PDB file of C-alpha atoms in Angstrom:
ATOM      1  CA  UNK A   1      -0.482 -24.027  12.833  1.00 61.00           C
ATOM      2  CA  UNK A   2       0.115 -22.360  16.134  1.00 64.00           C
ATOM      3  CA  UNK A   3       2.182 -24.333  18.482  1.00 85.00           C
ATOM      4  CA  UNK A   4       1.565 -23.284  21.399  1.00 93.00           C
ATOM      5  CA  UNK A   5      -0.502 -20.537  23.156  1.00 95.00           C
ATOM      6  CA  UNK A   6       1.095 -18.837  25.805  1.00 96.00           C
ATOM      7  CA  UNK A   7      -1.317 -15.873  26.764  1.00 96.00           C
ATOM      8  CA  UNK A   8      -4.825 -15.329  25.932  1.00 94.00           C
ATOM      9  CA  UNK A   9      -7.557 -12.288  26.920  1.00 93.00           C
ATOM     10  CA  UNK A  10     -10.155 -13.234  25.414  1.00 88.00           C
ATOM     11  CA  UNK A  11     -11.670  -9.903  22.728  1.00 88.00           C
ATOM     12  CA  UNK A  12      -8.078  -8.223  23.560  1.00 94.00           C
ATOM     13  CA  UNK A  13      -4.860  -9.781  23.170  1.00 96.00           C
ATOM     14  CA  UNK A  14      -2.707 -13.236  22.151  1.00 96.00           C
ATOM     15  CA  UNK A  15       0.638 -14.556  21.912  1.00 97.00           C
ATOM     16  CA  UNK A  16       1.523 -17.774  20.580  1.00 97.00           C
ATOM     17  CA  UNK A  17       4.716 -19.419  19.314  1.00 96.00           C
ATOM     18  CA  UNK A  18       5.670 -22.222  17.056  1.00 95.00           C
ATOM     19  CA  UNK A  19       8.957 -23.907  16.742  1.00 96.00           C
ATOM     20  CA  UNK A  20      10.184 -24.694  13.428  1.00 96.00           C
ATOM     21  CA  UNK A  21      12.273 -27.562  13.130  1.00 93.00           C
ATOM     22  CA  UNK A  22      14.428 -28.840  10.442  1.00 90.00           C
ATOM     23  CA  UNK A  23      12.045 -30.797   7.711  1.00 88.00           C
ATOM     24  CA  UNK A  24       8.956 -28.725   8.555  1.00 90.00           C
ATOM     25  CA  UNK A  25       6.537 -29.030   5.974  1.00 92.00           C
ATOM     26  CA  UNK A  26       6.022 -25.684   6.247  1.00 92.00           C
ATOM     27  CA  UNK A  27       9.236 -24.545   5.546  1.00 95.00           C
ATOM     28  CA  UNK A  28      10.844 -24.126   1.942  1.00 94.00           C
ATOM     29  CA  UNK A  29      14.045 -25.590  -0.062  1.00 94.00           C
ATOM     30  CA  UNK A  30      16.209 -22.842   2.084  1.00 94.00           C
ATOM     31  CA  UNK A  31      14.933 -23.155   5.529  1.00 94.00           C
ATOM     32  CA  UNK A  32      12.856 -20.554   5.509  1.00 96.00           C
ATOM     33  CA  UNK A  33       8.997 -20.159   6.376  1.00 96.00           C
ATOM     34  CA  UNK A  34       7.934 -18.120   3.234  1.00 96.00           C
ATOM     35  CA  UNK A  35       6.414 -14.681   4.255  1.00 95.00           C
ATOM     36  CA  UNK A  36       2.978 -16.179   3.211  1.00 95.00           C
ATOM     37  CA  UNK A  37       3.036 -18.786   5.722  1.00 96.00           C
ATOM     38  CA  UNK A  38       3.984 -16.011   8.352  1.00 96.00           C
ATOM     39  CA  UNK A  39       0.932 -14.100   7.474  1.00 96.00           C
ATOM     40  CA  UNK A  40      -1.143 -17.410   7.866  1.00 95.00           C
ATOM     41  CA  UNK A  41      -0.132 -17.801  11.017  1.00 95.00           C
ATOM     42  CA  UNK A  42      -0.495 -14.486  12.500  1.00 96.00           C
ATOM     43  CA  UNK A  43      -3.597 -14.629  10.607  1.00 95.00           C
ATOM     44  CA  UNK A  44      -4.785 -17.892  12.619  1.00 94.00           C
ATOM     45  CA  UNK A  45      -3.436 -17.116  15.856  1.00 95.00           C
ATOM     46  CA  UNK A  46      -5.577 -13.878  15.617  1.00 94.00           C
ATOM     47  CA  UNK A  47      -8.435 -15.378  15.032  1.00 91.00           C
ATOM     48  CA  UNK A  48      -8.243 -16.623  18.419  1.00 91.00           C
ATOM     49  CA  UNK A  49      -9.220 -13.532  19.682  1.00 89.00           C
ATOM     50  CA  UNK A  50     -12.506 -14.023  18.524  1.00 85.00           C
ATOM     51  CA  UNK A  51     -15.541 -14.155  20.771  1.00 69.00           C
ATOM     52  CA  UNK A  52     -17.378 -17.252  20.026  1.00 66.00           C
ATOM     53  CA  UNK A  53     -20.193 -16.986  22.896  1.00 63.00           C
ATOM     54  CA  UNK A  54     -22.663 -15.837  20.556  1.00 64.00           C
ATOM     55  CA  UNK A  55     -21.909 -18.262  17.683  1.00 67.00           C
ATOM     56  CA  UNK A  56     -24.282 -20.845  16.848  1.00 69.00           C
ATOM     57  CA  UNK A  57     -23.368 -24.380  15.245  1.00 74.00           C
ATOM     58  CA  UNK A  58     -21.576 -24.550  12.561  1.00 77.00           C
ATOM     59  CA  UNK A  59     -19.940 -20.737  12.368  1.00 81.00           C
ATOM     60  CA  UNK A  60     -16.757 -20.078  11.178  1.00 85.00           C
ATOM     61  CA  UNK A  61     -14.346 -17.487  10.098  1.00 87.00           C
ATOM     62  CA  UNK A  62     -12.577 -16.488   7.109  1.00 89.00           C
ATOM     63  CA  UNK A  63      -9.734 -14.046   6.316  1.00 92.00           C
ATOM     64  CA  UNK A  64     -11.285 -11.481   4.687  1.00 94.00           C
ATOM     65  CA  UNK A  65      -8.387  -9.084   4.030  1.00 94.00           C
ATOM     66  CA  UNK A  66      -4.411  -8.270   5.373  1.00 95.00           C
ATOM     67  CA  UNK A  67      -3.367  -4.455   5.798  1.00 92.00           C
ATOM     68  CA  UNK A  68      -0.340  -2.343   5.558  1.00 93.00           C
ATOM     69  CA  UNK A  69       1.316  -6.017   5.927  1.00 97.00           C
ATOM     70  CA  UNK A  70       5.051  -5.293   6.311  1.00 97.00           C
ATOM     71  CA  UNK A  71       7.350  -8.314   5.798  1.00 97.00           C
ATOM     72  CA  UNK A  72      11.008  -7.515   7.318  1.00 97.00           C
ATOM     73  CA  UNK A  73      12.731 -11.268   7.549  1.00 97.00           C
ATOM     74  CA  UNK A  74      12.012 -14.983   7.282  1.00 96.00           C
ATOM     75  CA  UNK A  75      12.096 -17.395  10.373  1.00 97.00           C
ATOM     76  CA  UNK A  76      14.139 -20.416   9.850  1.00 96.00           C
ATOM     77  CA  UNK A  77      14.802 -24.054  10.729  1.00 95.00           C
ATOM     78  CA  UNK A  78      15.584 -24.447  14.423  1.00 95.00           C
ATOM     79  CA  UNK A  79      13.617 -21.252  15.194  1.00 96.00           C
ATOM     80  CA  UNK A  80      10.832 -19.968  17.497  1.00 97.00           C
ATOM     81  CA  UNK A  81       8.222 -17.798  15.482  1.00 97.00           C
ATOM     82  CA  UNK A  82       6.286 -15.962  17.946  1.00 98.00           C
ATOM     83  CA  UNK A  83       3.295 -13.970  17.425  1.00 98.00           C
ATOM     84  CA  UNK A  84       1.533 -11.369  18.994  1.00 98.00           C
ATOM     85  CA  UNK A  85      -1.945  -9.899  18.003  1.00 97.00           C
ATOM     86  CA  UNK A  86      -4.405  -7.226  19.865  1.00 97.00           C
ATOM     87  CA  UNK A  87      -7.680  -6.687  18.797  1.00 96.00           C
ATOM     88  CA  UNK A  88      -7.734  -2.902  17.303  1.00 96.00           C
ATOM     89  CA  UNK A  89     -11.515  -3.001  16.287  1.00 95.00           C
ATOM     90  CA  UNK A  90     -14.592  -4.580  16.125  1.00 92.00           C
ATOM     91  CA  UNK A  91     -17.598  -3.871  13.376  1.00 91.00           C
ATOM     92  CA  UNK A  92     -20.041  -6.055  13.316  1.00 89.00           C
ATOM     93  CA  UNK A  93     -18.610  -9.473  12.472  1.00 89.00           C
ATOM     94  CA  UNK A  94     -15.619  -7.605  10.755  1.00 92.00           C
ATOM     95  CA  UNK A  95     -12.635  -7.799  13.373  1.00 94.00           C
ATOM     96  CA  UNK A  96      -9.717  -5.542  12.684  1.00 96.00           C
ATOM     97  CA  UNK A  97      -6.346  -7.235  14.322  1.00 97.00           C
ATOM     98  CA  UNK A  98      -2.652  -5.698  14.853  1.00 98.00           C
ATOM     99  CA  UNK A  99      -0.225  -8.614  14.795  1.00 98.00           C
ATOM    100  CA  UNK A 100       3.585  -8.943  14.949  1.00 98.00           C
ATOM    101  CA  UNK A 101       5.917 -11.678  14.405  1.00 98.00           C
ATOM    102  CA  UNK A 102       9.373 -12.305  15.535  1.00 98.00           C
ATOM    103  CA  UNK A 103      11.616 -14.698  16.164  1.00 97.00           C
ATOM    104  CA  UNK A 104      14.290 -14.522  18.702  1.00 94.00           C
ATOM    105  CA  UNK A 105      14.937 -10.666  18.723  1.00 95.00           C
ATOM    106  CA  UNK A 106      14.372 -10.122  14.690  1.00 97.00           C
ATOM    107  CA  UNK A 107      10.763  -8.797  13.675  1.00 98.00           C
ATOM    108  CA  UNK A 108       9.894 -10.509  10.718  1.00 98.00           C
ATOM    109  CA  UNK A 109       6.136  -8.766  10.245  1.00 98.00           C
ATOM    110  CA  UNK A 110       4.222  -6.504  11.097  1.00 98.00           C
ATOM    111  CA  UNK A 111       0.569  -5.486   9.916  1.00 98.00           C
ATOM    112  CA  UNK A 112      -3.304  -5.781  10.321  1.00 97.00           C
ATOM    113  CA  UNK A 113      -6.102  -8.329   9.276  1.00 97.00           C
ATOM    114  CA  UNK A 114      -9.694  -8.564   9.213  1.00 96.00           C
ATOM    115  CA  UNK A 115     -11.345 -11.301   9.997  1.00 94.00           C
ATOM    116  CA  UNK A 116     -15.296 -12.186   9.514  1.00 92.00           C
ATOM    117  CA  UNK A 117     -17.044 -14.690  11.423  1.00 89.00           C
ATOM    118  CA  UNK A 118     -19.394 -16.295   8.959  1.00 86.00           C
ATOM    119  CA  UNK A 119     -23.418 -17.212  10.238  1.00 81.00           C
ATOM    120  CA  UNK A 120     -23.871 -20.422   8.604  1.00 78.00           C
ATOM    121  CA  UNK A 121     -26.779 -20.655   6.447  1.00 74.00           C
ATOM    122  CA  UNK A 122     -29.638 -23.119   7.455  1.00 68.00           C
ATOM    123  CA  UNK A 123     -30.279 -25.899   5.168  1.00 65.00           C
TER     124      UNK A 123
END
């Protein structure tokens, strides 16, 4: 769902954007990217903070939970959602990520999620 990504570290920090335009599928009757949406996305452009060197075939990762998620505003048609997440803690294969969206000079979330990378199971 991410657009485009404009900085990456690697373990530490991301930004991304993604420009909504006007009959987005992701967008509802209004205009407006429902807050869900906006947590998927901060959600997935998080996840690309996470260190893959030790992965073997066929890993993945899951969402496995959203904290003290504050939802302020809804991005709409003809905007630029853009998304910034810093890794705030690693346990294990539990990775604890602060995100924030905005668009233009609106915050429209706030919040952390946890993501698990997932061994995959031999056959």
């Amino acid at each position: 769902m991410p657009g485009r990504v404009i900085r990456l570290e690697p373990g530490v920090r991301v930004e991304a954007e993604r420009r909504l335009e006007p009959g987005d599928a992701c967008l509802n009757e209004k205009g407006h990217l429902p807050s869900v949406l906006t947590v998927e996305l901060m959600a997935q452009v998080g996840g690309l903070l996470i260190d893959d060197t030790n992965g073997g075939p066929g890993d993945y990762a899951v969402l496995a939970g959203v904290k003290r998620m504050h939802i302020h505003d809804a991005a709409r048609s003809g905007e630029t959602v853009e998304v910034s997440c810093r890794l705030a803690r690693q346990l294990g294969d539990l990775h604890l990520i602060e995100c924030r969206a905005r668009a233009g000079d609106r915050e429209l979330a706030h919040g952390s999620i946890q993501i698990r990378r997932m061994r995959r199971v031999p056959s």
